[in-house]
Short mmCIF file of C-alpha atoms and ligand atoms in Angstrom, two decimals:
data_model
loop_
_atom_site.label_atom_id
_atom_site.label_comp_id
_atom_site.label_asym_id
_atom_site.label_seq_id
_atom_site.Cartn_x
_atom_site.Cartn_y
_atom_site.Cartn_z
CA MET E 113 6.83 -6.38 15.20
CA LYS E 114 4.83 -7.59 18.17
CA TRP E 115 1.39 -8.24 16.72
CA VAL E 116 0.11 -11.71 17.68
CA GLY E 117 -3.10 -11.52 19.71
CA ARG E 118 -3.47 -7.76 19.24
CA SER E 119 -6.67 -6.14 17.94
CA GLY E 120 -7.26 -5.70 14.26
CA SER E 121 -9.00 -3.02 12.23
CA GLY E 122 -12.70 -2.99 11.36
CA LYS E 123 -11.83 -1.43 8.00
CA VAL E 124 -10.49 -4.55 6.26
CA ILE E 125 -12.72 -5.82 3.44
CA ASP E 126 -11.89 -9.41 2.59
CA ARG E 127 -12.59 -10.24 -1.05
CA ARG E 128 -10.56 -13.42 -1.19
CA VAL E 129 -12.40 -16.56 -2.25
CA SER E 130 -12.24 -19.28 0.37
CA GLY E 131 -13.07 -22.74 -0.92
CA GLY E 132 -15.50 -23.98 -3.57
CA ALA E 133 -18.83 -23.47 -1.82
CA LEU E 134 -21.49 -21.54 -3.72
CA SER E 135 -22.39 -18.25 -2.10
CA GLY E 136 -25.76 -16.53 -2.34
CA ILE E 137 -24.44 -14.28 -5.10
CA GLY E 138 -22.99 -17.32 -6.84
CA ILE E 139 -26.40 -18.94 -6.92
CA ILE E 140 -28.02 -15.79 -8.35
CA ILE E 141 -25.33 -15.62 -11.05
CA LEU E 142 -25.85 -19.33 -11.71
CA VAL E 143 -29.59 -18.79 -12.22
CA ILE E 144 -29.00 -15.87 -14.59
CA TYR E 145 -26.30 -17.78 -16.42
CA THR E 146 -28.55 -20.82 -16.76
CA LEU E 147 -31.29 -18.61 -18.17
CA ILE E 148 -28.91 -17.21 -20.77
CA SER E 149 -26.88 -20.25 -21.75
CA GLY E 150 -29.17 -23.05 -20.68
CA ASP E 151 -26.26 -25.02 -19.25
CA PRO E 152 -25.50 -24.65 -15.54
CA ARG E 153 -22.76 -27.32 -15.62
CA LEU E 154 -20.35 -25.01 -17.45
CA LEU E 155 -20.50 -22.35 -14.79
CA LEU E 156 -20.43 -24.83 -11.94
CA THR E 157 -17.12 -26.13 -13.29
CA ASN E 158 -15.81 -22.57 -13.51
CA LEU E 159 -16.88 -21.66 -10.01
CA PHE E 160 -15.34 -24.73 -8.45
CA ASN E 161 -12.14 -24.39 -10.45
CA SER E 162 -11.63 -20.81 -9.38
CA GLY E 163 -12.60 -21.80 -5.84
CA THR E 164 -9.84 -24.36 -5.76
CA THR E 165 -7.09 -22.18 -7.19
CA THR E 166 -7.83 -19.21 -4.94
CA ALA E 167 -8.42 -21.04 -1.65
CA VAL E 168 -6.97 -19.21 1.34
CA THR E 169 -3.97 -20.96 2.90
CA PRO E 170 -3.21 -20.88 6.66
CA GLN E 171 -0.14 -18.76 5.91
CA GLU E 172 -2.27 -16.21 4.04
CA GLU E 173 -4.72 -16.22 6.92
CA GLN E 174 -1.89 -15.27 9.25
CA ILE E 175 -0.74 -12.49 6.93
CA SER E 176 -4.27 -11.10 6.71
CA GLU E 177 -4.47 -10.97 10.53
CA PHE E 178 -1.14 -9.16 10.53
CA VAL E 179 -2.39 -6.67 7.91
CA SER E 180 -5.43 -5.98 10.08
CA VAL E 181 -3.30 -5.25 13.18
CA VAL E 182 -1.03 -2.93 11.16
CA LEU E 183 -4.05 -1.05 9.79
CA ASN E 184 -5.48 -0.74 13.29
CA ASP E 185 -2.18 0.76 14.49
CA THR E 186 -2.23 3.29 11.64
CA GLU E 187 -5.71 4.37 12.81
CA THR E 188 -4.50 4.93 16.38
CA ILE E 189 -1.31 6.65 15.22
CA TRP E 190 -2.79 9.00 12.62
CA THR E 191 -5.68 9.96 14.88
CA THR E 192 -3.12 10.98 17.52
CA VAL E 193 -0.63 12.67 15.17
CA LEU E 194 -3.23 14.64 13.19
CA ARG E 195 -5.03 15.74 16.35
CA GLU E 196 -1.89 17.80 17.11
CA TYR E 197 -2.68 19.72 13.93
CA ASP E 198 -6.42 19.99 14.71
CA ILE E 199 -7.31 17.51 11.98
CA ALA E 200 -9.77 14.65 12.58
CA TYR E 201 -8.45 11.49 10.90
CA ASP E 202 -10.97 9.56 8.82
CA PRO E 203 -9.55 6.00 8.57
CA VAL E 204 -8.89 4.36 5.21
CA SER E 205 -10.48 1.07 4.08
CA LEU E 206 -8.34 -1.83 2.86
CA VAL E 207 -9.47 -4.49 0.40
CA LEU E 208 -7.66 -7.84 0.50
CA TYR E 209 -7.96 -9.77 -2.73
CA LYS E 210 -6.45 -12.54 -4.79
CA ASN E 211 -5.70 -12.30 -8.53
CA ASN E 212 -7.90 -9.29 -9.31
CA THR E 213 -10.76 -7.11 -8.11
CA GLN E 214 -12.55 -3.91 -9.11
CA SER E 215 -11.70 -0.49 -7.64
CA ASP E 216 -13.11 2.96 -8.47
CA CYS E 217 -9.68 3.65 -10.01
CA GLY E 218 -9.88 0.64 -12.35
CA LEU E 219 -9.04 -3.03 -12.14
CA ALA E 220 -6.78 -4.03 -9.27
CA SER E 221 -4.60 -6.98 -10.22
CA SER E 222 -1.55 -8.78 -8.90
CA ASN E 223 0.72 -7.18 -11.55
CA VAL E 224 -0.22 -3.66 -10.40
CA GLY E 225 0.99 -4.17 -6.84
CA PRO E 226 -0.52 -2.53 -3.74
CA PHE E 227 -2.06 0.90 -4.33
CA TYR E 228 -4.31 3.56 -2.81
CA CYS E 229 -7.38 4.69 -4.75
CA SER E 230 -8.35 8.23 -3.75
CA LEU E 231 -11.77 7.95 -5.45
CA ASP E 232 -13.04 5.28 -3.05
CA GLU E 233 -10.45 6.08 -0.33
CA THR E 234 -9.37 2.45 -0.22
CA ILE E 235 -6.09 0.54 -0.29
CA TYR E 236 -6.00 -2.52 -2.57
CA LEU E 237 -3.71 -5.28 -1.45
CA ASP E 238 -3.05 -8.58 -3.16
CA LEU E 239 -1.56 -10.92 -0.58
CA ALA E 240 0.69 -12.47 -3.24
CA PHE E 241 2.65 -9.21 -3.22
CA PHE E 242 4.16 -10.04 0.16
CA GLN E 243 5.56 -13.26 -1.29
CA GLU E 244 7.00 -11.18 -4.11
CA LEU E 245 8.47 -8.68 -1.67
CA GLN E 246 10.38 -11.50 -0.05
CA ASN E 247 11.32 -13.56 -3.09
CA ARG E 248 11.69 -11.10 -5.97
CA PHE E 249 12.68 -7.95 -4.07
CA GLY E 250 14.70 -9.72 -1.36
CA ALA E 251 12.92 -7.82 1.44
CA PRO E 252 11.65 -10.39 3.99
CA GLY E 253 10.22 -9.80 7.44
CA ASP E 254 6.96 -8.58 8.92
CA PHE E 255 8.04 -4.96 9.13
CA ALA E 256 8.82 -4.92 5.39
CA MET E 257 5.10 -5.67 4.93
CA ALA E 258 4.14 -3.08 7.55
CA TYR E 259 6.18 -0.48 5.62
CA VAL E 260 4.29 -1.22 2.39
CA ILE E 261 0.91 -0.85 4.13
CA ALA E 262 2.05 2.30 5.99
CA HIS E 263 3.23 3.83 2.69
CA GLU E 264 -0.24 3.32 1.16
CA VAL E 265 -1.88 4.72 4.31
CA GLY E 266 0.53 7.64 3.84
CA HIS E 267 -1.18 8.38 0.51
CA HIS E 268 -4.51 8.46 2.34
CA VAL E 269 -3.05 10.90 4.89
CA GLN E 270 -1.90 13.04 1.94
CA ASN E 271 -5.48 12.90 0.68
CA GLU E 272 -6.81 13.94 4.10
CA LEU E 273 -4.40 16.88 4.11
CA GLY E 274 -5.47 18.03 0.61
CA ILE E 275 -2.02 17.27 -0.82
CA LEU E 276 -3.32 14.71 -3.35
CA ASP E 277 -5.81 17.17 -4.88
CA GLU E 278 -3.06 19.74 -5.21
CA PHE E 279 -0.81 17.09 -6.78
CA TYR E 280 -3.43 16.11 -9.40
CA ARG E 281 -4.04 19.79 -10.20
CA LEU E 282 -0.34 20.61 -10.63
CA ARG E 283 0.43 17.48 -12.60
CA GLN E 284 -2.00 18.42 -15.36
CA GLN E 285 0.10 21.47 -16.22
CA LEU E 286 3.38 19.59 -16.51
CA ASN E 287 5.20 17.69 -19.24
CA GLN E 288 5.89 14.01 -18.67
CA SER E 289 9.33 14.31 -17.11
CA ASP E 290 8.29 17.15 -14.73
CA ALA E 291 5.14 15.21 -13.84
CA ASN E 292 7.35 12.23 -13.01
CA GLU E 293 9.50 14.39 -10.75
CA LEU E 294 6.41 15.65 -8.95
CA SER E 295 5.30 12.05 -8.53
CA VAL E 296 8.68 11.20 -6.97
CA ARG E 297 8.12 13.98 -4.42
CA LEU E 298 4.65 12.65 -3.59
CA GLU E 299 5.96 9.09 -3.18
CA LEU E 300 8.92 10.12 -1.02
CA GLN E 301 6.50 11.96 1.22
CA ALA E 302 4.45 8.77 1.59
CA ASP E 303 7.70 7.04 2.60
CA TYR E 304 8.29 9.80 5.15
CA LEU E 305 4.77 9.24 6.54
CA ALA E 306 5.52 5.51 6.76
CA GLY E 307 8.52 6.53 8.86
CA VAL E 308 6.28 8.59 11.17
CA TYR E 309 4.13 5.47 11.60
CA ALA E 310 7.25 3.41 12.47
CA PHE E 311 8.27 5.99 15.09
CA HIS E 312 4.93 5.55 16.85
CA VAL E 313 5.01 1.75 16.62
CA GLN E 314 8.30 2.01 18.49
CA ASP E 315 6.79 4.52 20.91
CA MET E 316 3.96 2.06 21.69
CA GLY E 317 6.55 -0.64 22.41
CA TYR E 318 5.71 -2.95 19.50
CA LEU E 319 8.89 -2.56 17.46
CA GLU E 320 11.38 -5.44 17.60
CA ALA E 321 15.09 -5.59 16.84
CA GLY E 322 15.67 -5.60 13.09
CA ASP E 323 12.26 -4.15 12.19
CA ILE E 324 13.51 -0.79 10.97
CA GLU E 325 16.20 -2.53 8.93
CA GLU E 326 13.48 -4.66 7.30
CA ALA E 327 11.53 -1.53 6.35
CA LEU E 328 14.65 0.21 5.01
CA THR E 329 15.56 -2.85 2.95
CA ALA E 330 12.05 -2.90 1.49
CA ALA E 331 12.10 0.85 0.74
CA SER E 332 15.44 0.45 -1.08
CA ALA E 333 14.28 -2.66 -2.91
CA VAL E 334 11.36 -0.84 -4.52
CA GLY E 335 13.52 2.13 -5.59
CA ASP E 336 13.13 3.01 -9.28
CA ASP E 337 16.85 2.64 -10.02
CA LYS E 338 17.00 -0.82 -8.45
CA ILE E 339 13.90 -2.08 -10.25
CA GLN E 340 14.99 -0.64 -13.63
CA MET E 341 18.50 -2.05 -13.23
CA GLU E 342 17.07 -5.49 -12.56
CA THR E 343 14.39 -5.49 -15.24
CA GLN E 344 16.04 -3.38 -17.97
CA GLY E 345 19.75 -3.53 -17.18
CA GLN E 346 20.05 0.28 -16.98
CA VAL E 347 18.38 3.29 -15.38
CA TYR E 348 16.28 6.10 -16.91
CA PRO E 349 16.11 8.88 -14.27
CA ASP E 350 13.54 10.90 -16.28
CA SER E 351 11.09 8.04 -15.98
CA PHE E 352 11.46 7.66 -12.20
CA THR E 353 8.11 8.02 -10.44
CA HIS E 354 8.88 6.78 -6.90
CA GLY E 355 12.48 7.79 -6.21
CA THR E 356 15.78 5.95 -5.99
CA ALA E 357 16.60 3.30 -3.39
CA GLN E 358 18.72 5.85 -1.54
CA GLN E 359 16.00 8.54 -1.58
CA ARG E 360 13.25 6.18 -0.46
CA SER E 361 15.16 4.81 2.52
CA ARG E 362 16.39 8.33 3.36
CA TRP E 363 12.87 9.80 3.57
CA LEU E 364 11.56 6.81 5.47
CA MET E 365 14.34 7.39 8.01
CA LYS E 366 13.59 11.14 8.15
CA GLY E 367 9.97 10.39 9.14
CA PHE E 368 11.16 7.83 11.68
CA GLU E 369 13.47 10.41 13.26
CA ALA E 370 10.86 13.20 13.32
CA GLY E 371 7.79 11.23 14.44
CA ASP E 372 5.50 14.06 13.27
CA LEU E 373 4.80 16.17 10.17
CA SER E 374 7.53 18.76 10.87
CA ASP E 375 9.98 17.54 8.21
CA MET E 376 7.56 16.22 5.61
CA ASP E 377 8.02 18.83 2.87
CA THR E 378 9.38 16.92 -0.10
CA PHE E 379 7.84 19.41 -2.53
CA SER E 380 9.87 22.57 -1.98
CA THR E 381 13.18 21.00 -1.01
CA THR E 382 15.76 21.37 -3.79
CA SER E 383 17.75 18.28 -2.97
CA LEU E 384 15.72 15.18 -2.34
CA HIS E 385 18.85 13.45 -1.05
CA ASN E 386 19.04 15.57 2.10
ZN1 ZN T 565 3.02 5.23 -3.38
#
């Protein structure tokens, strides 16, 4: 994707620790800690240790700039697309963190992976995930990352459209396996919305050769069947919550072909493969 030098979003909240310097909050904590324990050296060691291990690398800095440009594009795109439906888009916030951080939906940590919290209308993104996407899931490339962000923004769009509330309401009445199937439909729709985003990136002239393939590879790589096969050696379709590799790439492509909300109904369709 063409992104270098382009404007970023004002909705990125950077919670990564950069270096070992004591911040204002750090000093307040230090004072309180000293009052309680009487020994400031202990905490100083802790602060500087964590500062060293979570320092921001130049490569991470570049990725965070990229994330900001992608988020900015989603703001432009969803404002335009939703205006067609007389809906004013209220942009989502995105927290960048390392290791773990607090969200209104609970603790965000590297093992959870990127997610959208509807309670604080914020996406939580651990930059280490992008390394994982490349190394563990075998989905390299900038547009693989853009797909992941666009999928999470897709959940926010679902929230804006009232679909998430309806999903939470319906899910309460279902048994586990039906609730999982409903979750698959929600997730495939977020993939579709990521496809709509990709259509508009192309429309704006920022898509490069191979970008769509990178997104499709990423969508397949995070398919439930693929992940279960790799981690457990077999698949358990009843436990799927996000859809198979084939379904995820299919719905991403459907959104990319449509470029609007016209084909987004994953909830009433009988075959999720079509
Ligand atoms: Zn999702």
